[in-house]
XYZ file of C-alpha atoms in Angstrom:
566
model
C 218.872 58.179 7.919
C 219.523 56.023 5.323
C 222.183 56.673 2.681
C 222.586 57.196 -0.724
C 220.112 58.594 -3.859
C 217.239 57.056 -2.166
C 217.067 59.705 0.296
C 215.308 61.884 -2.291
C 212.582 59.533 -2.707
C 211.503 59.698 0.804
C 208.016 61.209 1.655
C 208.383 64.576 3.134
C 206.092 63.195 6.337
C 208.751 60.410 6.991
C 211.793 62.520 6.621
C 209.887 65.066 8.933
C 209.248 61.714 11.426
C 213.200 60.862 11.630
C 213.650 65.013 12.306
C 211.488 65.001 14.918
C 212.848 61.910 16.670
C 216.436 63.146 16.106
C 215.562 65.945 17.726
C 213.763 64.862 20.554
C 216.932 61.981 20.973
C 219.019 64.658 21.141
C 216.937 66.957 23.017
C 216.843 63.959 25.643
C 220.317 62.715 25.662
C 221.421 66.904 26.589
C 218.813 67.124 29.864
C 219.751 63.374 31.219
C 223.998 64.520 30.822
C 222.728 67.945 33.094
C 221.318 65.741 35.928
C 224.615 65.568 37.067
C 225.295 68.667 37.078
C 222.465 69.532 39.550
C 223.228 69.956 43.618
C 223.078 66.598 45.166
C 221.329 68.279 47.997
C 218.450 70.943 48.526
C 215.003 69.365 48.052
C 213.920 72.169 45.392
C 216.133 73.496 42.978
C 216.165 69.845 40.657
C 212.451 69.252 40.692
C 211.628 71.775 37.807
C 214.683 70.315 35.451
C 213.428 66.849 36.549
C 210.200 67.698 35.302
C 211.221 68.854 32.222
C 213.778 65.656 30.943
C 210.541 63.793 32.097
C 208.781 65.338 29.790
C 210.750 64.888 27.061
C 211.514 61.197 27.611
C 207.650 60.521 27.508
C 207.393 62.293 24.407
C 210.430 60.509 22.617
C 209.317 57.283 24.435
C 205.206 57.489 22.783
C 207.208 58.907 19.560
C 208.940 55.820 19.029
C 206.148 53.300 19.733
C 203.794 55.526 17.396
C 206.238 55.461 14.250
C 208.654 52.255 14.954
C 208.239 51.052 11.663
C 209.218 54.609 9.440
C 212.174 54.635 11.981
C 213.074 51.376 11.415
C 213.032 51.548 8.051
C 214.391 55.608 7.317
C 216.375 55.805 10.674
C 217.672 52.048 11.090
C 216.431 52.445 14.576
C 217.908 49.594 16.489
C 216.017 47.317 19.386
C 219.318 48.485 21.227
C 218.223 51.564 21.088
C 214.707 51.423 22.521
C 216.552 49.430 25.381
C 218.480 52.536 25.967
C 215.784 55.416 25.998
C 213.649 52.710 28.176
C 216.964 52.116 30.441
C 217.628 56.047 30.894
C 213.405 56.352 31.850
C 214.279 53.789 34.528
C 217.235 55.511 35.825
C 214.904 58.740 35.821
C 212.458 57.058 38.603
C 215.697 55.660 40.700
C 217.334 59.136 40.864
C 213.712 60.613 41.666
C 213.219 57.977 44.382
C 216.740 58.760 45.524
C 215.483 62.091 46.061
C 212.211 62.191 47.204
C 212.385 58.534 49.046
C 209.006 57.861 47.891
C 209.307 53.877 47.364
C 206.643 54.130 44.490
C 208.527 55.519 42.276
C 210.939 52.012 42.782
C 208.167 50.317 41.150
C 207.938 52.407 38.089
C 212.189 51.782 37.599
C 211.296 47.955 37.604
C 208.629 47.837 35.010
C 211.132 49.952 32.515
C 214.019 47.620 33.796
C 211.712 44.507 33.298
C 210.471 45.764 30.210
C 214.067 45.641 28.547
C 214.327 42.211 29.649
C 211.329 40.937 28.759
C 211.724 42.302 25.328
C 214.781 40.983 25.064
C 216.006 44.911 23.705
C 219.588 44.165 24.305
C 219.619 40.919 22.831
C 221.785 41.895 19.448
C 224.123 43.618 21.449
C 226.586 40.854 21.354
C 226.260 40.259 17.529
C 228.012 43.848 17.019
C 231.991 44.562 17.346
C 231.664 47.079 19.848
C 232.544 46.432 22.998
C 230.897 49.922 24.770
C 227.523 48.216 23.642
C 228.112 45.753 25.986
C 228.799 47.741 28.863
C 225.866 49.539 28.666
C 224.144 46.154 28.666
C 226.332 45.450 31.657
C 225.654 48.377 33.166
C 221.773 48.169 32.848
C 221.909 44.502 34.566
C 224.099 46.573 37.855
C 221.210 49.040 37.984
C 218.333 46.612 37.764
C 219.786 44.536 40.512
C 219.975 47.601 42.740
C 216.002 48.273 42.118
C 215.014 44.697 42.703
C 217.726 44.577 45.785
C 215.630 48.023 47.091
C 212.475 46.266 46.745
C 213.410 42.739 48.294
C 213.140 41.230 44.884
C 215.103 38.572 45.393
C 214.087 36.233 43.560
C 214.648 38.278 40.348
C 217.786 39.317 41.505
C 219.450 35.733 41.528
C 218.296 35.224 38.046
C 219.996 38.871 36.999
C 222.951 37.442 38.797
C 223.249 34.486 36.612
C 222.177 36.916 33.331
C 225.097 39.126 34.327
C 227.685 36.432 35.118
C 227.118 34.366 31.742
C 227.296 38.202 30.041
C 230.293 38.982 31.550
C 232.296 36.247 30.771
C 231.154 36.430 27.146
C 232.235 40.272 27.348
C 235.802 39.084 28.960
C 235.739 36.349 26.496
C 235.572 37.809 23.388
C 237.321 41.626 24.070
C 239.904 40.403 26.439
C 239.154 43.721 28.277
C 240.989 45.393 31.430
C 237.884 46.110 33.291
C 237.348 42.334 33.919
C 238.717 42.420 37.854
C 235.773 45.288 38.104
C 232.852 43.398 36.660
C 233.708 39.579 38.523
C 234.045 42.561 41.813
C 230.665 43.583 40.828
C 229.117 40.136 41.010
C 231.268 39.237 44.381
C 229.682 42.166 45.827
C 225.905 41.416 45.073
C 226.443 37.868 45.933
C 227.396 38.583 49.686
C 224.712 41.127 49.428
C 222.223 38.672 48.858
C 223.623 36.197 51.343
C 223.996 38.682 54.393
C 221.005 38.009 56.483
C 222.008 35.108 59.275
C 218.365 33.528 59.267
C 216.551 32.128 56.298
C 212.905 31.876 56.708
C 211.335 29.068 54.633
C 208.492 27.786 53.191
C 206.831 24.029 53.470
C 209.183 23.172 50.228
C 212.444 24.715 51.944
C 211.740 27.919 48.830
C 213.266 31.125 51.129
C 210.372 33.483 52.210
C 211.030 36.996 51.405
C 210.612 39.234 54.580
C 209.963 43.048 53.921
C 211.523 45.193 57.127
C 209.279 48.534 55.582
C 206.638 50.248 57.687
C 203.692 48.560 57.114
C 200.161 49.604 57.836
C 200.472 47.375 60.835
C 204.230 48.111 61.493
C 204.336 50.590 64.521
C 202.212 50.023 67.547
C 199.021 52.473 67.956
C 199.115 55.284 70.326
C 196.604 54.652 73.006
C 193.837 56.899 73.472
C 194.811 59.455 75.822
C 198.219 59.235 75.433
C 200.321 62.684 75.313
C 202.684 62.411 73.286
C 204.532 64.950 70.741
C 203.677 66.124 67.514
C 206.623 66.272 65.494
C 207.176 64.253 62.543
C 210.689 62.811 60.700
C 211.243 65.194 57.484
C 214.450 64.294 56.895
C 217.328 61.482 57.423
C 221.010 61.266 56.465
C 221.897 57.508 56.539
C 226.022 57.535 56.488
C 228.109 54.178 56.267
C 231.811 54.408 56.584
C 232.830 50.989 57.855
C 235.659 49.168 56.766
C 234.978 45.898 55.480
C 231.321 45.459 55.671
C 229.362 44.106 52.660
C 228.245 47.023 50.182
C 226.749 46.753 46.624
C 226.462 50.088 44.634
C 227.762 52.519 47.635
C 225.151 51.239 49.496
C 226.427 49.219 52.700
C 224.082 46.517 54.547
C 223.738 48.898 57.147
C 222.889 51.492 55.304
C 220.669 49.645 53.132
C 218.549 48.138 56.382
C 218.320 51.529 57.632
C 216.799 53.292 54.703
C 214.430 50.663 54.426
C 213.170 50.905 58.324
C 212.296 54.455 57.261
C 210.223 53.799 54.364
C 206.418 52.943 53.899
C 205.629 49.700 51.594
C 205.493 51.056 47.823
C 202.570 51.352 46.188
C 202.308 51.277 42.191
C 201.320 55.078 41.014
C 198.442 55.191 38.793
C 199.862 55.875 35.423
C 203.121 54.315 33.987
C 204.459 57.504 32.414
C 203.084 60.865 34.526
C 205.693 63.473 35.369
C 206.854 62.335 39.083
C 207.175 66.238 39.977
C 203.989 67.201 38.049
C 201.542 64.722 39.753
C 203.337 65.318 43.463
C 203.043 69.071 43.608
C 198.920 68.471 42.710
C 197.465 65.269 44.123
C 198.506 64.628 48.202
C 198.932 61.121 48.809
C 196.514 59.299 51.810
C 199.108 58.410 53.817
C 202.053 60.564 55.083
C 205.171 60.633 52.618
C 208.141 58.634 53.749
C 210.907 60.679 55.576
C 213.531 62.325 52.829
C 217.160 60.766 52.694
C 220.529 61.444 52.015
C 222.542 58.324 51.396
C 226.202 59.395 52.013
C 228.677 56.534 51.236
C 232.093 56.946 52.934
C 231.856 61.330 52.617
C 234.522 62.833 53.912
C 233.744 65.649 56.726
C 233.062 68.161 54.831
C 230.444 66.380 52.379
C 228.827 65.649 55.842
C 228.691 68.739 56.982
C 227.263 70.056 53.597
C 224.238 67.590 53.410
C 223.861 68.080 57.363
C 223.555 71.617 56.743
C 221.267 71.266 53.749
C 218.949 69.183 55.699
C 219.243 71.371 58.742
C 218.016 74.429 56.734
C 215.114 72.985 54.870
C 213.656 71.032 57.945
C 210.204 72.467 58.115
C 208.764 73.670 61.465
C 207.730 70.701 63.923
C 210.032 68.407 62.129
C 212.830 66.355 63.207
C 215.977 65.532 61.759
C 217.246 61.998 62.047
C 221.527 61.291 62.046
C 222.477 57.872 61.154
C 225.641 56.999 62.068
C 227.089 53.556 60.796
C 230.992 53.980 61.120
C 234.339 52.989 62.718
C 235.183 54.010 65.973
C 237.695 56.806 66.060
C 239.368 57.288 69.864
C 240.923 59.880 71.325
C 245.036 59.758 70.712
C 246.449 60.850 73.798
C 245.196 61.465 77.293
C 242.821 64.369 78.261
C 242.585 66.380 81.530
C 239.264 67.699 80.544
C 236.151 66.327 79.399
C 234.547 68.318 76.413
C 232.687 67.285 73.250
C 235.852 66.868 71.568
C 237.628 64.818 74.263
C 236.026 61.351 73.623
C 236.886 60.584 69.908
C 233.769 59.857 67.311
C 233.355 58.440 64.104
C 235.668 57.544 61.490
C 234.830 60.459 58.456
C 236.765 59.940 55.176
C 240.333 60.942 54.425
C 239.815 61.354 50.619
C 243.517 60.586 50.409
C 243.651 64.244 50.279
C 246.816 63.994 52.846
C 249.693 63.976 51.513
C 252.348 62.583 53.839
C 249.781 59.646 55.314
C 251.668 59.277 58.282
C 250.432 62.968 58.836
C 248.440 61.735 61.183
C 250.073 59.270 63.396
C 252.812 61.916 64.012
C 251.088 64.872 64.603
C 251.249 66.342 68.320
C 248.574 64.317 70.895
C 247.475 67.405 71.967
C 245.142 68.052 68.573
C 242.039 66.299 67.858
C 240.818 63.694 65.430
C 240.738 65.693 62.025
C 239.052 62.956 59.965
C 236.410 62.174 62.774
C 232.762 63.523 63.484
C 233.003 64.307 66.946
C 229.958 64.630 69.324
C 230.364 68.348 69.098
C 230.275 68.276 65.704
C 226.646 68.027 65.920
C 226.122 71.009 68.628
C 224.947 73.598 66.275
C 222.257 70.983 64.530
C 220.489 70.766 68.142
C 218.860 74.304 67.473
C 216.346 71.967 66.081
C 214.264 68.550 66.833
C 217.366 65.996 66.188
C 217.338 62.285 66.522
C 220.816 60.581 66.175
C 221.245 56.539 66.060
C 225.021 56.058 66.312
C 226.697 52.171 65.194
C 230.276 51.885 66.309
C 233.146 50.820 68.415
C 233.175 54.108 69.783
C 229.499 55.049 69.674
C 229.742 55.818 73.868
C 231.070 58.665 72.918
C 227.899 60.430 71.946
C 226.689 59.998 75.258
C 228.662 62.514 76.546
C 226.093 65.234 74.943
C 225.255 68.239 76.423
C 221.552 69.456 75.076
C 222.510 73.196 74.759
C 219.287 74.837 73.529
C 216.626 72.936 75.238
C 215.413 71.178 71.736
C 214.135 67.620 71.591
C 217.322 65.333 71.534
C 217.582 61.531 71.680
C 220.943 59.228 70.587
C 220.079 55.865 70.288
C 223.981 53.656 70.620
C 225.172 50.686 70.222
C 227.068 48.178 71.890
C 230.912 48.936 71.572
C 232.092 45.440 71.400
C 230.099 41.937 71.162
C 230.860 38.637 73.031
C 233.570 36.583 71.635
C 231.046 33.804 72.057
C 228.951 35.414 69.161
C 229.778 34.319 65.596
C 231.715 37.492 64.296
C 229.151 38.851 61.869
C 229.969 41.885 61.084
C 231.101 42.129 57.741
C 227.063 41.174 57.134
C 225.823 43.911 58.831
C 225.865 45.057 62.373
C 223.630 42.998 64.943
C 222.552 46.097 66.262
C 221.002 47.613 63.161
C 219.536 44.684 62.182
C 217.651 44.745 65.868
C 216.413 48.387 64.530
C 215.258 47.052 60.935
C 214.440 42.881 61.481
C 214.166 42.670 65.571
C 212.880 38.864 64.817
C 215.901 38.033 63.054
C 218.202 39.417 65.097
C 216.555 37.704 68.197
C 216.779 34.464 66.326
C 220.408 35.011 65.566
C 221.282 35.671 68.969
C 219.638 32.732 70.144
C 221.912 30.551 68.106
C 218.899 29.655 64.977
C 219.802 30.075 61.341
C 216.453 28.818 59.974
C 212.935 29.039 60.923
C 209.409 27.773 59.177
C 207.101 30.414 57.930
C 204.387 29.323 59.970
C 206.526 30.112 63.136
C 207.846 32.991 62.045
C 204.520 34.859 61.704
C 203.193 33.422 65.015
C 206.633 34.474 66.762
C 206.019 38.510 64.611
C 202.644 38.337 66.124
C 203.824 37.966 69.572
C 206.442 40.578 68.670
C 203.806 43.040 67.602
C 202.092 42.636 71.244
C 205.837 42.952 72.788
C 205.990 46.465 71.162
C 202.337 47.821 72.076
C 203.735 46.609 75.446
C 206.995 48.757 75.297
C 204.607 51.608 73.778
C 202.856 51.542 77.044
C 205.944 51.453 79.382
C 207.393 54.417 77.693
C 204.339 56.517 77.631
C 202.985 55.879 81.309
C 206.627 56.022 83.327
C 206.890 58.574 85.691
C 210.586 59.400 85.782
C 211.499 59.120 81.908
C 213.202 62.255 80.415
C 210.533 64.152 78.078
C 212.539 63.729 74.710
C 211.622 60.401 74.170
C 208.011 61.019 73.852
C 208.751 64.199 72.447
C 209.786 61.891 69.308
C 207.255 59.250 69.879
C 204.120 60.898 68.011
C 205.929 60.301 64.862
C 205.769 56.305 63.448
C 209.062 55.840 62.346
C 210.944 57.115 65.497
C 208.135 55.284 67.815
C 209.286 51.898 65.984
C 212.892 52.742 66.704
C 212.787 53.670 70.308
C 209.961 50.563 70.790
C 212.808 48.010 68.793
C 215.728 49.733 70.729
C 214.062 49.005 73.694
C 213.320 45.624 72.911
C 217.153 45.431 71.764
C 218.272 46.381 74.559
C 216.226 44.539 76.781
C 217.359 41.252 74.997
C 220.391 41.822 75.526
C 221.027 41.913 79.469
C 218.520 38.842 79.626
C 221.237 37.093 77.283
C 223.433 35.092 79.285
C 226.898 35.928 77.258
C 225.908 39.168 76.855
C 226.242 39.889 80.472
C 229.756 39.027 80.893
C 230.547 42.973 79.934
C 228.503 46.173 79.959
C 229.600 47.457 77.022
C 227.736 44.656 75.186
C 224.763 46.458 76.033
C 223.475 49.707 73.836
C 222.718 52.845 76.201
C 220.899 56.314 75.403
C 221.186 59.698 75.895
C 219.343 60.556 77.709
C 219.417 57.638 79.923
C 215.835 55.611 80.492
C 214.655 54.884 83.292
C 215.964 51.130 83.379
C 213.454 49.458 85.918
C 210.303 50.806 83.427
C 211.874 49.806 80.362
C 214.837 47.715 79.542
C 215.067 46.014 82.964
C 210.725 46.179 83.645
C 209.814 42.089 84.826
C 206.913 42.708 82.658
C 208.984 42.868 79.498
C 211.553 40.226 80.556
C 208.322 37.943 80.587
C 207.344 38.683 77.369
C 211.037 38.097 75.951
C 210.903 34.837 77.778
C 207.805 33.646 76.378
C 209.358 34.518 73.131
C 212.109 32.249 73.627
C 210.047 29.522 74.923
C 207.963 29.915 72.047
C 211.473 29.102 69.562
C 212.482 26.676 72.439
C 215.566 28.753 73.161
C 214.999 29.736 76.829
C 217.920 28.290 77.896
C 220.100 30.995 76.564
C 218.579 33.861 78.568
C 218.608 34.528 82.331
C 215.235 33.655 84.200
C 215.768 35.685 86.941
C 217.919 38.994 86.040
C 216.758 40.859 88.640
C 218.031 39.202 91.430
C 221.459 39.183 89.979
C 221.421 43.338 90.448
């Protein structure tokens, strides 16, 4: 308020304005600091405290539109300001899409986000001496780009990119601050996020097409009538990237960010900017079926694993399944084995947390003791009580197929190849080829075949021919005779029947590719094991992928005849 005698001139409605806006900042600023306090996982104990800081940012948030100008004049409310209540709203919808997963709520961070930017609220920022103004300016550009980045924004994001660059070197520039290395980090890191798909799809005047990898209405192929298939459905995911060196932006790695994305419907824009997320979800039941909940675990150490995995395990609801997503280093066993348990074969790398304190602890340990930093295959034992679907990317990932199905439950690992051929452009600091066959199969299938670009025009002719390739695989799955009952077990649910059709096709691909057959362990396997000569080996399905290549001109890279080479 302002100073001085004047105070006592001011009408008792306006002083009462600036009370109630006080009150309602502070009121805000005290729920948004106890978000963090809440428990990162259990789907209900937040929603009600959500609910209520949601509440109270819409009522500061129509406060200060209905009485900007007694504020700005008896408060000295500053355009800084407004950015920041609108900045903490957008935050609100990110942290209740990170929890819920439902992509609309993406849509409602960006108009906030944009809404700063287009208003130019944190324009004065740089006039005033202070350089924690600037960081939360900083900090708002790092959030936006992670809400365009999640909904393939990308043209928006380059221009954030050059915002943030030209405000960070002003920042550096002018406060000659230590946290300099951090910021330029912060821009490396988005830029090889950006650049990390190997194919660019372009228009007639060479502008990049931007390719969404959600599940769209026409995404996963249609049962057939007839078909008997399961009923469960995907409740719940935990998407977990622990690999060294690959390209991450906001403790989200490519991997991990392609993943989340293959289990997510297309947004759609909720009817009303401001309504109460956990208000309008627990009244009005959206057409379609919500997306699949996630956990997004960045480098966790075991136990952080085990706690989500438990969480998740406990609040799956009856005829759901749990899906494990496993994008990690290979850990292998140390020293030689006479037996051949669940604990015998190595796993995944889980982090240390530095929390040893002699680090050669582990290199000098006795052979005889297991991987302590490592989620093992029987790790996972007690989660098959229940429906569970595990996708494992590593060096190591063979060693989930070692898995013993001890209660009879519906369980399906989907693994990757364990090495790639030399022959291959090393790629993997952008992402792992075999994810991106899971989220983008075109892309990956154009990558393999040696193409970096590709007109618009062709690639929607080659997705249509895709889209028949996977009603194809649907078919083989669902009428073979000998395949183990799991798999359709899973395949009544969307997401998992786009998975299992694209992991076929990945597969499939892959022993028709001529340097890919130099080694078996190029190849992904299951567990169970398919039936080969119905699905990844069926002449039907080679056909098709060689039709595909002919269609990209690229047929001379696969095998014409693989069957004959058996």
């Amino acid at each position: 308020m302002s100073s001085g005698g004047a105070e006592d001139d001011i009408p008792q409605a306006e002083r009462k304005t600036v009370t109630d806006f006080c009150y309602l900042l502070d009121k805000s600023k005290q729920l948004f600091n106890g978000l963090r306090d809440l428990p990162q996982y259990g789907q209900k104990q937040w929603q009600s405290y959500f609910g209520r800081t949601f509440d109270v940012y819409t009522k500061l948030w129509k406060f200060q539109q209905q009485h900007r100008q007694v504020l700005d004049n008896r408060y000295g409310l500053k355009r800084w300001q407004i950015g920041e209540i609108a900045s903490k709203i957008g935050q609100l919808y990110y942290h209740y899409y990170l929890r819920t997963s439902e992509t609309s709520y993406l849509n409602e961070a960006f108009s906030f986000y944009s809404a700063i930017r287009q208003r130019s609220y944190y324009s004065q920022v740089n006039k005033e001496d202070r350089p924690e103004l600037v960081v939360k300016k900083l900090r708002y550009y790092a959030r936006f780009i992670v809400v365009c980045l999640l909904l393939n924004k990308m043209d928006v994001v380059k221009d954030l990119v050059k915002e943030l660059s030209d405000e960070i070197e002003d920042y550096t520039h002018r406060f000659n601050t230590e946290d300099q290395v951090e910021w330029n980090l912060v821009l490396q890191e988005v830029a090889a996020f950006i650049e990390a798909d190997p194919v660019m799809v372009l228009n007639d005047d060479n502008t990049i097409v931007i390719t969404s990898n959600r599940l769209s209405e026409t995404g996963a192929p249609l049962l057939e009538q007839g078909m008997i298939v399961g009923q469960l459905a995907l409740a719940d995911a935990l998407i977990i990237g622990n690999c060294n060196n690959q390209v991450k932006f906001s403790e989200l790695t490519i991997d991990m960010f392609r993943m989340l994305q293959a289990l997510e419907r297309e947004p759609m824009n909720l009817a009303s900017q401001m309504n109460k997320p956990g208000m309008q979800e627990s009244t009005e039941k959206p057409a379609r079926r919500e997306n699949p909940h996630k956990y997004l675990l960045y480098k966790p150490t075991f136990s952080q694993l085990y706690t989500f995995l438990a969480a998740s395990f406990k609040e799956l609801p009856a005829n759901s399944v749990l899906l494990i997503y496993l994008s990690a280093t290979g850990v292998f066993p140390s020293g030689r084995s006479d037996s051949e348990g669940p604990y015998d074969f190595g796993g995944v790398l889980t982090n240390s947390n530095r929390d040893i304190i002699n680090g050669d602890a582990i290199h000098k340990r006795n052979q005889s003791y297991k991987e302590m930093h490592c989620l093992h295959p029987g790790d996972l034992y007690p989660f098959t009580r229940k429906p569970l679907f595990i996708i494992v990317d590593s060096s190591n990932s063979v060693a989930y197929k070692n898995f013993t199905n001890l209660f009879g439950q519906p369980l399906v690992c989907l693994l990757s190849p364990t090495a790639y051929p030399k022959a291959l452009q090393d790629q993997s600091q952008r992402g792992s080829l075999f994810t991106l066959f899971l989220n983008n199969p075109l892309m990956a299938f154009l990558f393999v075949s040696g193409l970096s670009s590709m007109r618009r025009g062709l690639w929607e002719k080659c997705q249509d021919y895709l889209r028949k390739i996977n009603r194809d695989i649907a078919q083989l799955l669902t009428h073979s005779r000998s395949i183990d009952q799991a798999f359709l077990q899973f395949f009544g649910d969307e997401f998992l029947r786009l998975l299992l059709t694209r992991f076929i096709f990945c597969s499939a691909t892959m022993r028709m590719h001529k340097i890919f057959r130099q080694e078996t362990r190029n190849y992904p396997e299951s567990y169970p094991q398919l039936p080969r000569d119905e699905t990844v080996e069926n002449p039907h399905l080679q056909k098709h992928i060689l039709e595909l290549a002919s269609i990209l001109d690229v047929r001379n890279v696969f095998l014409e005849n693989t069957l004959d080479d058996y």
